[in-house]
mmCIF file of C-alpha atoms in Angstrom:
data_model
loop_
_atom_site.group_PDB
_atom_site.id
_atom_site.type_symbol
_atom_site.label_atom_id
_atom_site.label_comp_id
_atom_site.label_asym_id
_atom_site.label_seq_id
_atom_site.Cartn_x
_atom_site.Cartn_y
_atom_site.Cartn_z
ATOM 1 C CA UNK M 36 20.391 -12.305 -7.005
ATOM 2 C CA UNK M 37 20.893 -8.597 -7.462
ATOM 3 C CA UNK M 38 20.792 -5.841 -4.882
ATOM 4 C CA UNK M 39 21.318 -2.095 -4.724
ATOM 5 C CA UNK M 40 22.757 0.146 -2.034
ATOM 6 C CA UNK M 41 22.229 3.871 -2.121
ATOM 7 C CA UNK M 42 24.554 5.727 0.198
ATOM 8 C CA UNK M 43 22.813 8.567 1.977
ATOM 9 C CA UNK M 44 19.075 8.651 2.425
ATOM 10 C CA UNK M 45 19.032 12.434 2.237
ATOM 11 C CA UNK M 46 21.175 14.902 0.318
ATOM 12 C CA UNK M 47 20.914 18.670 0.629
ATOM 13 C CA UNK M 48 22.559 20.922 -1.958
ATOM 14 C CA UNK M 49 22.575 24.593 -2.746
ATOM 15 C CA UNK M 50 21.041 25.768 -5.980
ATOM 16 C CA UNK M 51 23.765 25.747 -8.627
ATOM 17 C CA UNK M 52 25.917 23.229 -6.759
ATOM 18 C CA UNK M 53 26.902 19.749 -7.866
ATOM 19 C CA UNK M 54 24.444 16.948 -7.195
ATOM 20 C CA UNK M 55 26.057 13.561 -6.496
ATOM 21 C CA UNK M 56 23.966 10.522 -5.600
ATOM 22 C CA UNK M 57 25.788 7.275 -4.913
ATOM 23 C CA UNK M 58 24.657 3.830 -5.977
ATOM 24 C CA UNK M 59 26.456 0.516 -5.629
ATOM 25 C CA UNK M 60 25.076 -2.770 -6.871
ATOM 26 C CA UNK M 61 25.711 -6.454 -6.677
ATOM 27 C CA UNK M 62 24.843 -8.763 -9.509
ATOM 28 C CA UNK M 63 25.866 -12.229 -10.621
ATOM 29 C CA UNK M 64 25.657 -11.255 -14.291
ATOM 30 C CA UNK M 65 26.322 -8.052 -16.237
ATOM 31 C CA UNK M 66 23.582 -5.804 -14.926
ATOM 32 C CA UNK M 67 21.223 -3.328 -16.441
ATOM 33 C CA UNK M 68 21.197 -0.196 -14.302
ATOM 34 C CA UNK M 69 18.613 2.533 -13.983
ATOM 35 C CA UNK M 70 17.985 5.791 -12.187
ATOM 36 C CA UNK M 71 14.390 6.828 -11.587
ATOM 37 C CA UNK M 72 13.046 10.050 -10.069
ATOM 38 C CA UNK M 73 9.848 10.392 -8.076
ATOM 39 C CA UNK M 74 8.379 13.832 -7.551
ATOM 40 C CA UNK M 75 5.980 14.330 -4.658
ATOM 41 C CA UNK M 76 2.704 12.481 -5.130
ATOM 42 C CA UNK M 77 3.725 11.196 -8.549
ATOM 43 C CA UNK M 78 4.865 7.926 -10.070
ATOM 44 C CA UNK M 79 8.397 7.085 -11.173
ATOM 45 C CA UNK M 80 10.037 8.640 -14.193
ATOM 46 C CA UNK M 81 13.141 7.225 -15.848
ATOM 47 C CA UNK M 82 16.145 9.548 -15.741
ATOM 48 C CA UNK M 83 18.633 7.320 -17.528
ATOM 49 C CA UNK M 84 19.748 3.739 -17.961
ATOM 50 C CA UNK M 85 22.848 1.722 -18.709
ATOM 51 C CA UNK M 86 22.612 -1.439 -20.777
ATOM 52 C CA UNK M 87 25.806 -1.974 -22.758
ATOM 53 C CA UNK M 88 28.399 0.147 -24.537
ATOM 54 C CA UNK M 89 29.429 3.603 -23.391
ATOM 55 C CA UNK M 90 29.815 3.696 -19.652
ATOM 56 C CA UNK M 91 28.909 7.380 -19.324
ATOM 57 C CA UNK M 92 25.187 7.698 -19.787
ATOM 58 C CA UNK M 93 23.370 10.972 -20.244
ATOM 59 C CA UNK M 94 19.773 11.347 -19.220
ATOM 60 C CA UNK M 95 17.041 13.909 -18.996
ATOM 61 C CA UNK M 96 17.168 17.182 -17.084
ATOM 62 C CA UNK M 97 20.970 17.397 -17.259
ATOM 63 C CA UNK M 98 21.676 14.241 -15.264
ATOM 64 C CA UNK M 99 24.328 11.707 -16.135
ATOM 65 C CA UNK M 100 25.715 8.561 -14.568
ATOM 66 C CA UNK M 101 28.842 6.508 -15.050
ATOM 67 C CA UNK M 102 28.964 2.732 -14.877
ATOM 68 C CA UNK M 103 32.167 1.552 -13.194
ATOM 69 C CA UNK M 104 32.355 -2.205 -13.236
ATOM 70 C CA UNK M 105 35.498 -2.384 -11.105
ATOM 71 C CA UNK M 106 33.760 -0.401 -8.380
ATOM 72 C CA UNK M 107 30.295 -1.917 -8.973
ATOM 73 C CA UNK M 108 28.970 1.618 -8.955
ATOM 74 C CA UNK M 109 26.533 3.735 -10.948
ATOM 75 C CA UNK M 110 26.635 7.170 -9.363
ATOM 76 C CA UNK M 111 24.301 9.909 -10.594
ATOM 77 C CA UNK M 112 25.495 13.489 -11.062
ATOM 78 C CA UNK M 113 24.261 16.859 -12.212
ATOM 79 C CA UNK M 114 26.702 19.762 -12.434
ATOM 80 C CA UNK M 115 24.303 22.474 -11.301
ATOM 81 C CA UNK M 116 21.265 21.816 -9.113
ATOM 82 C CA UNK M 117 17.965 23.512 -9.805
ATOM 83 C CA UNK M 118 15.081 23.946 -7.403
ATOM 84 C CA UNK M 119 13.018 21.634 -9.604
ATOM 85 C CA UNK M 120 15.451 18.784 -8.869
ATOM 86 C CA UNK M 121 13.999 18.373 -5.389
ATOM 87 C CA UNK M 122 12.604 14.841 -5.421
ATOM 88 C CA UNK M 123 13.366 11.283 -4.424
ATOM 89 C CA UNK M 124 15.812 9.343 -6.563
ATOM 90 C CA UNK M 125 15.961 5.575 -6.893
ATOM 91 C CA UNK M 126 18.724 3.448 -8.322
ATOM 92 C CA UNK M 127 17.608 0.089 -9.693
ATOM 93 C CA UNK M 128 19.188 -3.009 -11.203
ATOM 94 C CA UNK M 129 17.827 -5.836 -13.282
ATOM 95 C CA UNK M 130 19.317 -8.992 -14.684
ATOM 96 C CA UNK M 131 17.851 -11.238 -17.344
ATOM 97 C CA UNK M 132 14.441 -11.656 -15.763
ATOM 98 C CA UNK M 133 13.225 -8.070 -16.213
ATOM 99 C CA UNK M 134 12.519 -7.642 -12.505
ATOM 100 C CA UNK M 135 13.770 -4.419 -10.979
ATOM 101 C CA UNK M 136 15.437 -4.331 -7.577
ATOM 102 C CA UNK M 137 15.417 -0.852 -6.122
ATOM 103 C CA UNK M 138 17.671 0.883 -3.670
ATOM 104 C CA UNK M 139 16.203 2.543 -0.608
ATOM 105 C CA UNK M 140 16.085 5.916 -2.319
ATOM 106 C CA UNK M 141 17.754 9.277 -1.755
ATOM 107 C CA UNK M 142 15.750 12.401 -1.061
ATOM 108 C CA UNK M 143 17.252 15.533 -2.562
ATOM 109 C CA UNK M 144 16.474 18.980 -1.211
ATOM 110 C CA UNK M 145 17.743 22.104 -2.922
ATOM 111 C CA UNK M 146 18.482 25.238 -0.907
ATOM 112 C CA UNK M 147 17.974 28.623 -2.492
ATOM 113 C CA UNK A 32 6.958 5.088 -24.379
ATOM 114 C CA UNK A 33 3.668 4.080 -22.793
ATOM 115 C CA UNK A 34 0.926 6.004 -21.077
ATOM 116 C CA UNK A 35 -0.309 4.191 -18.009
ATOM 117 C CA UNK A 36 -3.336 5.048 -15.923
ATOM 118 C CA UNK A 37 -4.366 3.634 -12.585
ATOM 119 C CA UNK A 38 -7.718 3.717 -10.847
ATOM 120 C CA UNK A 39 -8.386 4.763 -8.196
ATOM 121 C CA UNK A 40 -5.631 7.303 -7.625
ATOM 122 C CA UNK A 41 -6.207 7.054 -3.883
ATOM 123 C CA UNK A 42 -8.621 5.487 -1.443
ATOM 124 C CA UNK A 43 -9.285 5.186 2.246
ATOM 125 C CA UNK A 44 -10.625 1.799 3.272
ATOM 126 C CA UNK A 45 -11.733 0.022 6.401
ATOM 127 C CA UNK A 46 -9.824 -2.968 7.700
ATOM 128 C CA UNK A 47 -11.177 -6.310 6.575
ATOM 129 C CA UNK A 48 -12.401 -5.006 3.226
ATOM 130 C CA UNK A 49 -10.856 -5.472 -0.223
ATOM 131 C CA UNK A 50 -9.858 -3.012 -2.921
ATOM 132 C CA UNK A 51 -9.254 -3.675 -6.601
ATOM 133 C CA UNK A 52 -6.788 -1.432 -8.416
ATOM 134 C CA UNK A 53 -6.901 -1.163 -12.177
ATOM 135 C CA UNK A 54 -3.972 -0.537 -14.516
ATOM 136 C CA UNK A 55 -4.628 0.430 -18.137
ATOM 137 C CA UNK A 56 -1.944 0.940 -20.803
ATOM 138 C CA UNK A 57 -2.418 2.744 -24.092
ATOM 139 C CA UNK A 58 -0.532 0.087 -26.103
ATOM 140 C CA UNK A 59 0.094 -3.635 -26.017
ATOM 141 C CA UNK A 60 2.909 -4.554 -23.659
ATOM 142 C CA UNK A 61 4.925 -7.671 -23.090
ATOM 143 C CA UNK A 62 5.025 -7.691 -19.345
ATOM 144 C CA UNK A 63 3.187 -6.017 -16.498
ATOM 145 C CA UNK A 64 4.305 -5.835 -12.888
ATOM 146 C CA UNK A 65 2.855 -4.700 -9.593
ATOM 147 C CA UNK A 66 4.991 -2.974 -6.958
ATOM 148 C CA UNK A 67 4.327 -1.787 -3.427
ATOM 149 C CA UNK A 68 5.897 1.283 -1.874
ATOM 150 C CA UNK A 69 5.334 1.388 1.848
ATOM 151 C CA UNK A 70 5.500 4.783 3.593
ATOM 152 C CA UNK A 71 9.018 6.176 3.479
ATOM 153 C CA UNK A 72 10.406 3.079 1.817
ATOM 154 C CA UNK A 73 11.517 1.873 -1.580
ATOM 155 C CA UNK A 74 9.594 -0.179 -4.091
ATOM 156 C CA UNK A 75 9.143 -3.907 -3.682
ATOM 157 C CA UNK A 76 7.982 -6.165 -6.479
ATOM 158 C CA UNK A 77 4.771 -8.006 -5.610
ATOM 159 C CA UNK A 78 4.256 -10.067 -8.746
ATOM 160 C CA UNK A 79 4.469 -10.348 -12.490
ATOM 161 C CA UNK A 80 1.044 -10.288 -14.123
ATOM 162 C CA UNK A 81 0.944 -12.939 -16.843
ATOM 163 C CA UNK A 82 -1.555 -12.639 -19.657
ATOM 164 C CA UNK A 83 -3.926 -15.577 -19.653
ATOM 165 C CA UNK A 84 -2.334 -17.395 -16.741
ATOM 166 C CA UNK A 85 -1.719 -17.081 -13.026
ATOM 167 C CA UNK A 86 0.555 -14.304 -11.827
ATOM 168 C CA UNK A 87 4.067 -15.062 -10.602
ATOM 169 C CA UNK A 88 4.502 -13.897 -7.022
ATOM 170 C CA UNK A 89 7.663 -12.826 -5.248
ATOM 171 C CA UNK A 90 8.709 -14.210 -1.909
ATOM 172 C CA UNK A 91 6.470 -12.895 0.847
ATOM 173 C CA UNK A 92 3.453 -12.260 -1.382
ATOM 174 C CA UNK A 93 0.639 -14.759 -1.964
ATOM 175 C CA UNK A 94 -2.277 -15.027 -4.338
ATOM 176 C CA UNK A 95 -4.907 -15.155 -1.607
ATOM 177 C CA UNK A 96 -3.826 -11.746 -0.329
ATOM 178 C CA UNK A 97 -3.011 -10.106 -3.671
ATOM 179 C CA UNK A 98 -5.024 -11.754 -6.466
ATOM 180 C CA UNK A 99 -4.032 -10.424 -9.881
ATOM 181 C CA UNK A 100 -5.754 -10.640 -13.219
ATOM 182 C CA UNK A 101 -4.476 -9.828 -16.680
ATOM 183 C CA UNK A 102 -7.152 -10.604 -19.266
ATOM 184 C CA UNK A 103 -5.343 -8.964 -22.196
ATOM 185 C CA UNK A 104 -2.138 -7.166 -23.218
ATOM 186 C CA UNK A 105 -3.233 -3.727 -22.037
ATOM 187 C CA UNK A 106 -5.018 -4.244 -18.717
ATOM 188 C CA UNK A 107 -4.395 -5.714 -15.280
ATOM 189 C CA UNK A 108 -5.947 -5.581 -11.837
ATOM 190 C CA UNK A 109 -4.481 -6.055 -8.378
ATOM 191 C CA UNK A 110 -6.774 -6.757 -5.439
ATOM 192 C CA UNK A 111 -5.654 -6.126 -1.895
ATOM 193 C CA UNK A 112 -7.747 -8.522 0.164
ATOM 194 C CA UNK A 113 -8.797 -8.485 3.799
ATOM 195 C CA UNK A 114 -6.922 -5.273 4.353
ATOM 196 C CA UNK A 115 -5.131 -4.230 7.526
ATOM 197 C CA UNK A 116 -3.377 -0.929 8.339
ATOM 198 C CA UNK A 117 -0.091 -2.581 7.346
ATOM 199 C CA UNK A 118 -1.357 -2.630 3.752
ATOM 200 C CA UNK A 119 -1.330 1.166 3.642
ATOM 201 C CA UNK A 120 1.043 1.850 0.760
ATOM 202 C CA UNK A 121 1.330 3.180 -2.733
ATOM 203 C CA UNK A 122 0.697 0.457 -5.288
ATOM 204 C CA UNK A 123 2.238 0.954 -8.711
ATOM 205 C CA UNK A 124 1.951 -0.977 -11.912
ATOM 206 C CA UNK A 125 4.714 -0.969 -14.464
ATOM 207 C CA UNK A 126 5.031 -2.273 -18.004
ATOM 208 C CA UNK A 127 7.636 -3.462 -20.456
ATOM 209 C CA UNK A 128 7.006 -2.835 -24.121
ATOM 210 C CA UNK A 129 6.835 -5.536 -26.763
ATOM 211 C CA UNK A 130 10.533 -5.997 -27.517
ATOM 212 C CA UNK A 131 10.751 -7.737 -24.155
ATOM 213 C CA UNK A 132 14.469 -7.383 -23.540
ATOM 214 C CA UNK A 133 15.591 -7.010 -19.960
ATOM 215 C CA UNK A 134 17.352 -3.784 -20.864
ATOM 216 C CA UNK A 135 14.078 -2.243 -21.954
ATOM 217 C CA UNK A 136 12.658 0.484 -19.815
ATOM 218 C CA UNK A 137 9.910 -0.183 -17.344
ATOM 219 C CA UNK A 138 7.337 2.573 -17.397
ATOM 220 C CA UNK A 139 5.429 3.206 -14.215
ATOM 221 C CA UNK A 140 1.888 4.262 -13.591
ATOM 222 C CA UNK A 141 1.112 7.180 -11.278
ATOM 223 C CA UNK A 142 0.325 4.870 -8.383
ATOM 224 C CA UNK A 143 -2.652 4.237 -6.114
ATOM 225 C CA UNK A 144 -2.291 5.614 -2.608
ATOM 226 C CA UNK A 145 -4.108 3.318 -0.198
ATOM 227 C CA UNK A 146 -4.829 4.124 3.429
ATOM 228 C CA UNK A 147 -6.371 1.441 5.619
ATOM 229 C CA UNK A 148 -8.012 2.523 8.866
#
């Protein structure tokens, strides 16, 4: 069975600073990994995903994540935070059965 | 991608009543799922809605409490039965498109925010 751990339930960054959200997973098979964003009072939107191939994945809105098998990690980064990045971010993993297991989520606030 | 709509977007209900949530997709999809997001928490999978057969429920969720229908490839309903305040959550449907590979993206509806008094 797969599981996801997101380190830090809340991250506060200054506008223009690096955003780093940590995600570690456990999986019995090569996983598929996802980052979703949820803006206030909205549904989930996919930021990026890793399936196979290149371990550095680029997504929308300037986000990217790197799959590190040896560390069982899939951390999300953005070089320069924008006020519009304030949201909740979820890391998720799935195996062969299409079901997504989500981490607890990380709330990002951006300081002007 | 897929455009997913849910009705209602929110509701306030009395305990002991039931609410049916609809999920409509603008294209045929392979799989449909229902998730629950309790206040301040992450998403938990309730069940997989199977077209033409009974839904597949995750541990801790039962058909009597959360009956699900999926009459075709674009529509599903989730009913929250005999509601209690503990059922206050956001309920989201998600879909996988027709290629059906696990690596495919799940697209999520906007959610139904349910408050039970």
